[in-house]
Short mmCIF file of C-alpha atoms in Angstrom, two decimals:
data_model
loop_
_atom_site.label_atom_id
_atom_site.label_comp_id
_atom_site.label_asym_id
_atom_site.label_seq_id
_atom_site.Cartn_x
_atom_site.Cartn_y
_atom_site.Cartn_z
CA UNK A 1 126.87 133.37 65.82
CA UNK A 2 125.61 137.33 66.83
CA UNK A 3 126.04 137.46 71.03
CA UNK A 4 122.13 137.79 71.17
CA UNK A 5 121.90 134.24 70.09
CA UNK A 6 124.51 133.15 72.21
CA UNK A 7 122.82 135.17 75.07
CA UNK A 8 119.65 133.24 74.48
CA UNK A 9 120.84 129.76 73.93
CA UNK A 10 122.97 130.28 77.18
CA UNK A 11 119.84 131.21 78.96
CA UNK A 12 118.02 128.20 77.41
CA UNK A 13 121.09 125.74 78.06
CA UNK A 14 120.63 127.30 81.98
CA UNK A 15 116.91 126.71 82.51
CA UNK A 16 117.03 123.45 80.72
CA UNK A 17 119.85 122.56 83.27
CA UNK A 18 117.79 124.03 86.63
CA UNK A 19 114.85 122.05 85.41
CA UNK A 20 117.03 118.31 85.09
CA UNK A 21 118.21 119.64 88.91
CA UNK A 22 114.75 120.05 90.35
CA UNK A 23 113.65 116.45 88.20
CA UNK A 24 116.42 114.60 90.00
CA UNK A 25 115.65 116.36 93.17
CA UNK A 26 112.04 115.10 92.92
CA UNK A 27 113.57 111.52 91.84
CA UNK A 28 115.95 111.18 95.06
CA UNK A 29 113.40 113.15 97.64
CA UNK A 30 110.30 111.32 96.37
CA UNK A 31 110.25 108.88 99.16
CA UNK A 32 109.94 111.83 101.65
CA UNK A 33 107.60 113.58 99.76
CA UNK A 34 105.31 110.73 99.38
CA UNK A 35 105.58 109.39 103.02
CA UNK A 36 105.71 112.26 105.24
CA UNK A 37 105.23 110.10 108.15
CA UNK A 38 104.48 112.03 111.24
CA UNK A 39 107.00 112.71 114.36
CA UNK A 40 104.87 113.13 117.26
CA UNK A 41 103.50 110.50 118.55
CA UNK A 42 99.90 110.11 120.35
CA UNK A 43 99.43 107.66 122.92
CA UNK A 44 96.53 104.73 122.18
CA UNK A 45 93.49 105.26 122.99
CA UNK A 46 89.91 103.72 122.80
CA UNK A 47 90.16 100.53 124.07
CA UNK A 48 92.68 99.20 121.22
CA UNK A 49 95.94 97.15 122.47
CA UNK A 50 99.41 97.27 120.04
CA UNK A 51 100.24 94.24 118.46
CA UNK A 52 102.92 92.88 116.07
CA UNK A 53 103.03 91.24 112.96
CA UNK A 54 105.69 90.38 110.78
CA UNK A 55 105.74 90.73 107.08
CA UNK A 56 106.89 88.51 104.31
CA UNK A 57 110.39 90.39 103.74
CA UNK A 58 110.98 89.76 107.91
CA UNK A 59 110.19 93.42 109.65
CA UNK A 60 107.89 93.47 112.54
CA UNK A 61 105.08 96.43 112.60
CA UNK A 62 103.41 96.91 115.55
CA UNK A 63 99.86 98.24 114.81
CA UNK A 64 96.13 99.26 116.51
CA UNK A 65 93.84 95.92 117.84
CA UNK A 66 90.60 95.64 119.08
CA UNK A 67 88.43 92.32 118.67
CA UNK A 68 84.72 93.04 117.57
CA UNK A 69 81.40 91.56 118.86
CA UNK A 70 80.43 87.96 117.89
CA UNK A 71 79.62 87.59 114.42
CA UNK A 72 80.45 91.22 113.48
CA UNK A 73 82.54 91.26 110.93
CA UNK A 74 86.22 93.11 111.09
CA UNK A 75 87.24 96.56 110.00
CA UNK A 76 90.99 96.16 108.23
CA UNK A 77 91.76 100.31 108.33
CA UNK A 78 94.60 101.77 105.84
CA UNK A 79 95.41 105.46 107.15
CA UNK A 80 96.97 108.13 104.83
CA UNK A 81 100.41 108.93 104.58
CA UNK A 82 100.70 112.03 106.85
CA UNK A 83 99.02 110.16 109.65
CA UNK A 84 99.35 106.96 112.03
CA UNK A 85 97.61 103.82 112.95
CA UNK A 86 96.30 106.14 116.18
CA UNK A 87 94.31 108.06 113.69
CA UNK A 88 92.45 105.28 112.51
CA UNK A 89 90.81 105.07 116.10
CA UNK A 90 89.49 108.22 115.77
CA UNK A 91 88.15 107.26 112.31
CA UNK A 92 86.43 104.41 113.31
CA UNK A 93 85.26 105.64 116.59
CA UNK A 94 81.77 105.64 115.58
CA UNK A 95 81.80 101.62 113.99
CA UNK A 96 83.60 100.29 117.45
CA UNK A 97 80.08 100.80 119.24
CA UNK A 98 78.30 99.36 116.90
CA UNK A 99 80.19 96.00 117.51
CA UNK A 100 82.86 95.91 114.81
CA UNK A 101 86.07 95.36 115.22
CA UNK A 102 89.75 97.23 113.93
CA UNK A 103 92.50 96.38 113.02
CA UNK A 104 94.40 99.75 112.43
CA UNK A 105 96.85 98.96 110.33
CA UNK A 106 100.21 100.40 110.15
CA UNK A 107 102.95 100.68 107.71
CA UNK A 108 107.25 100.05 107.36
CA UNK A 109 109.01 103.23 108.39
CA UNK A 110 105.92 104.59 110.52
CA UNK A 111 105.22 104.86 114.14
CA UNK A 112 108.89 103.64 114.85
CA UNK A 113 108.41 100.27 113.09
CA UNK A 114 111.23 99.28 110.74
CA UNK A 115 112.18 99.81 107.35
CA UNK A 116 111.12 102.68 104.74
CA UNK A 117 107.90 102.38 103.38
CA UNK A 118 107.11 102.40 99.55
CA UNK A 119 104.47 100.79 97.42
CA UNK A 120 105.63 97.05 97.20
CA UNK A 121 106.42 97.59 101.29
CA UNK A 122 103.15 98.60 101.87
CA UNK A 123 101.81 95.59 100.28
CA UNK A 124 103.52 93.66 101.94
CA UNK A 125 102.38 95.08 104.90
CA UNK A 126 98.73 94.86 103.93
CA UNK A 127 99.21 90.95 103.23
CA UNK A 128 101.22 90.98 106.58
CA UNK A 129 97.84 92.22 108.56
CA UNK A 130 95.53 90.18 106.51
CA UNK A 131 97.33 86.96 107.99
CA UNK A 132 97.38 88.80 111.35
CA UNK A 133 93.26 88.38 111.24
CA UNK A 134 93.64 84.87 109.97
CA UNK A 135 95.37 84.23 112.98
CA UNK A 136 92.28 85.63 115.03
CA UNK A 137 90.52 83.29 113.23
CA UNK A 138 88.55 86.04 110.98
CA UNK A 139 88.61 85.13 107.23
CA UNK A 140 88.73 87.73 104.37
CA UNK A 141 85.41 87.18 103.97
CA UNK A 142 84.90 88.95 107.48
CA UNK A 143 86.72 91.74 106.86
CA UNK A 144 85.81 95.04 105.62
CA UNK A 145 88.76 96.72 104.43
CA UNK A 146 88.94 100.72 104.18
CA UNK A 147 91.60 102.88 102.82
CA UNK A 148 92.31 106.64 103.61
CA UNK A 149 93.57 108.81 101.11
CA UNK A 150 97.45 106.65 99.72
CA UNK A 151 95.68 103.84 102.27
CA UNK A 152 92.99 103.31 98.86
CA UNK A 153 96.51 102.15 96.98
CA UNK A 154 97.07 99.40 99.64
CA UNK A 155 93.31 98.46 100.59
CA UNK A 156 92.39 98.20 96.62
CA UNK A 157 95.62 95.77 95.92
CA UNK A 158 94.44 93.51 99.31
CA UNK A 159 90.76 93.58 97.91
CA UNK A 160 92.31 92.36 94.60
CA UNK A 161 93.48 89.39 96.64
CA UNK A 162 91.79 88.26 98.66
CA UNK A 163 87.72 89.05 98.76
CA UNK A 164 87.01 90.99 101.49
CA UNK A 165 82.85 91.65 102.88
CA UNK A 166 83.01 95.05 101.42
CA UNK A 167 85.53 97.85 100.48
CA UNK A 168 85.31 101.61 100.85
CA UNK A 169 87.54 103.97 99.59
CA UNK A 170 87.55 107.68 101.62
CA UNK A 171 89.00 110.47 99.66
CA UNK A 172 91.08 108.04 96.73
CA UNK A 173 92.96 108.77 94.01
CA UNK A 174 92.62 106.97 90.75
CA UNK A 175 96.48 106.42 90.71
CA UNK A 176 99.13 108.20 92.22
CA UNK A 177 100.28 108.34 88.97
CA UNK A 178 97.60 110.15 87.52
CA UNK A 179 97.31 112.83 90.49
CA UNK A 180 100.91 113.70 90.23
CA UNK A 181 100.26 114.64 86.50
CA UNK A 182 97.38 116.75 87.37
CA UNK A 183 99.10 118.51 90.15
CA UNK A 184 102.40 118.88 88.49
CA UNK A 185 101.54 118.86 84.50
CA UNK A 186 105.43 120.07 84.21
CA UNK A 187 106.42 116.98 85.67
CA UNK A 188 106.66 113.72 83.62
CA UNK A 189 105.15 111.12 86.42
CA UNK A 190 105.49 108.55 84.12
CA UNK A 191 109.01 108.54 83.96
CA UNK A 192 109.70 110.05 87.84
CA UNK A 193 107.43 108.25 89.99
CA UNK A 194 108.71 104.82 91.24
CA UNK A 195 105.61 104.35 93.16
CA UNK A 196 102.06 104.56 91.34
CA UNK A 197 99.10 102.99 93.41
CA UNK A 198 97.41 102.22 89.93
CA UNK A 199 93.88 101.83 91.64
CA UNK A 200 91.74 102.60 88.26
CA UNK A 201 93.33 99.80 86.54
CA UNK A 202 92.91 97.06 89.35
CA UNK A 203 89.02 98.10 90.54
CA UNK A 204 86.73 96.58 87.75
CA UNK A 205 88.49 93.09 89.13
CA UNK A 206 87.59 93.04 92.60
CA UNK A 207 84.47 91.05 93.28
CA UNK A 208 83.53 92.98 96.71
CA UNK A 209 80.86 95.52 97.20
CA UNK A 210 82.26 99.08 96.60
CA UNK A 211 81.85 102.36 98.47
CA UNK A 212 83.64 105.63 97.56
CA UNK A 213 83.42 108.96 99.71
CA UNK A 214 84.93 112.13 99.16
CA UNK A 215 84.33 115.79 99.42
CA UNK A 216 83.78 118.43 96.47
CA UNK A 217 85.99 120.60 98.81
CA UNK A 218 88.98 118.10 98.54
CA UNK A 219 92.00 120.43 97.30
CA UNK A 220 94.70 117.58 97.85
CA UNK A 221 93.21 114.75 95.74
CA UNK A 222 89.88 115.96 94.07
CA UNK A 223 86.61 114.51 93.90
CA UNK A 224 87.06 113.73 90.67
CA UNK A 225 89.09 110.45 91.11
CA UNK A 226 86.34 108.81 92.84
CA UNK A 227 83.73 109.50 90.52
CA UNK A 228 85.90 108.27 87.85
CA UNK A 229 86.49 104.96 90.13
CA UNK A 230 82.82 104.91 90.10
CA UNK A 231 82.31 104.83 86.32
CA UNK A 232 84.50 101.78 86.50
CA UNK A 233 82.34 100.01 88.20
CA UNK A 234 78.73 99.72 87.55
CA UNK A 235 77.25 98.50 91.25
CA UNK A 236 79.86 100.89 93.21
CA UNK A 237 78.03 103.28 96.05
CA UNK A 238 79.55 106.96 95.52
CA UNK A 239 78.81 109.44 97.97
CA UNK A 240 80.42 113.33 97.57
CA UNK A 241 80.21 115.51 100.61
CA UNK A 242 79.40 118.84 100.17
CA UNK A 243 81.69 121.15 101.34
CA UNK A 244 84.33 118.73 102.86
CA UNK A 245 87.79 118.19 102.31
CA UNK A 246 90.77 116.09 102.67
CA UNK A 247 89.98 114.85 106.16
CA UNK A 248 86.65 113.75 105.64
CA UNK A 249 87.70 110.39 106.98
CA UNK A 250 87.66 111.90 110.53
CA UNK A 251 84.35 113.65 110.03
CA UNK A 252 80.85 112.17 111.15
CA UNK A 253 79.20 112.16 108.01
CA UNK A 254 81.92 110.04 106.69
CA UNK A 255 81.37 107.00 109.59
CA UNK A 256 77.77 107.21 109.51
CA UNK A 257 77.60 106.53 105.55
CA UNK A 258 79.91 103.69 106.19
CA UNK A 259 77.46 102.30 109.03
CA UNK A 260 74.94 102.95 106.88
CA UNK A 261 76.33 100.42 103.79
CA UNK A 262 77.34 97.94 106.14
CA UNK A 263 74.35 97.95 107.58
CA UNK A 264 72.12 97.57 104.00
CA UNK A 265 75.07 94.60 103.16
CA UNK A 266 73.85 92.63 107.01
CA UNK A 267 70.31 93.32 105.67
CA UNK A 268 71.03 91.45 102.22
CA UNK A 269 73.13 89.13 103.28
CA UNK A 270 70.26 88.62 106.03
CA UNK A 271 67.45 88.08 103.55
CA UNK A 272 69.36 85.58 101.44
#
């Protein structure tokens, strides 16, 4: 074998090696990557008090309350992962006036609660504030359950079931799975990702009213996933805002389209 060849297979043998070492390093830090909980923590605000609930595997979150106006239904709120259950206050802080309550959920490993979160956890912790409302006497049927960004993953499994008034999607992804292909085509997702938040598969099952929102601005997950949630299900609402981006749940726009199909749901349900 001529010493160029050798050369060049020791180069291949090298890069083939640094690429195994960044795979496993993406296997093992995945976790972190995935749920880069925030440190700082903001105080409560807007009238909500903490509460606890404890899920089916025995940890006890503490999470955002506050009860709605007779009648009104209940807002079950799913936050991203680089945020808290305090952020969901400011996300709904144009639906609280209008009578509705929130329950802003929170998940394992966030806000000082217990455990480390990943996709089974966080279902459990979705089941584990369903049954928190049941408690409070409001019935899936009263809730309206919204998911933020990884929150979609966990508010499309709860809508899956247990029928909820209405669900709305802000800024989704079609799966986890899916997005980490796009946004790392070297990576094989398939194979790396434990956790996949397959919403596209699970949508065309839910028998709830459906709203999607994201913006054509969106460079983390692109606006592309929700229209291709949309296609999947013939009555779904889809509404792209123009020039916003990956925090479009905190924006106006985003609270008063929300108001807005709650309000033409009432008016149905009213007419009936």
């Amino acid at each position: 074998m001529s010493r160029p060849v050798r050369v060049l297979m020791w180069i291949v043998g090298l890069a083939i090696a640094a690429y195994l070492i960044v795979l496993a390093l993406l296997w093992a830090q995945q976790g972190r990557l995935i749920y880069p909980a925030p440190t700082a923590l903001t105080p409560p605000t807007g009238g909500f008090e903490q509460v606890t609930y404890r899920t089916s595997d025995g940890l006890d979150l503490a999470a955002g309350y506050r009860a709605g106006e007779p009648g009104k239904p209940t807002i079950l709120y799913f936050h991203g992962n680089g945020a808290d259950w305090v952020s969901s206050v400011v996300a709904t802080d144009r639906l609280v006036p209008s009578g509705y309550g929130v329950l802003a959920a929170e998940y394992r490993g966030y806000r000082g609660n217990p455990g480390t979160p990943h996709e089974d956890g966080l279902y459990r912790d979705g089941r584990a504030a369903l049954a928190f409302l049941a408690t409070r006497g409001i019935a899936a049927g009263d809730v309206v359950i919204i998911g933020n960004s990884i929150g979609s993953g966990v508010a499309v499994q709860m809508a899956s079931e247990q029928v909820p008034q209405a669900l709305v999607l802000i800024s989704p992804f079609a799966s986890l799975r899916q997005l980490v292909g796009e946004k790392m085509r070297w990576v094989p997702s398939g194979l790396l990702l434990r956790d996949r938040y397959e919403n596209a598969e699970k949508i065309a099952g839910i028998d709830a009213p459906l709203l999607l929102l994201h913006g054509d601005a969106d460079t983390l997950i692109p606006d592309t996933h929700s229209r291709q949630l949309g296609r999947l299900r013939d009555d779904a609402k889809l509404v792209i805002f123009e020039g916003k981006g990956h925090d479009l749940a905190w924006h106006d726009e985003a609270e008063e389209a929300v108001l807005s199909f709650l309000d033409t749901l009432n008016t149905r349900g009213t007419e009936r």
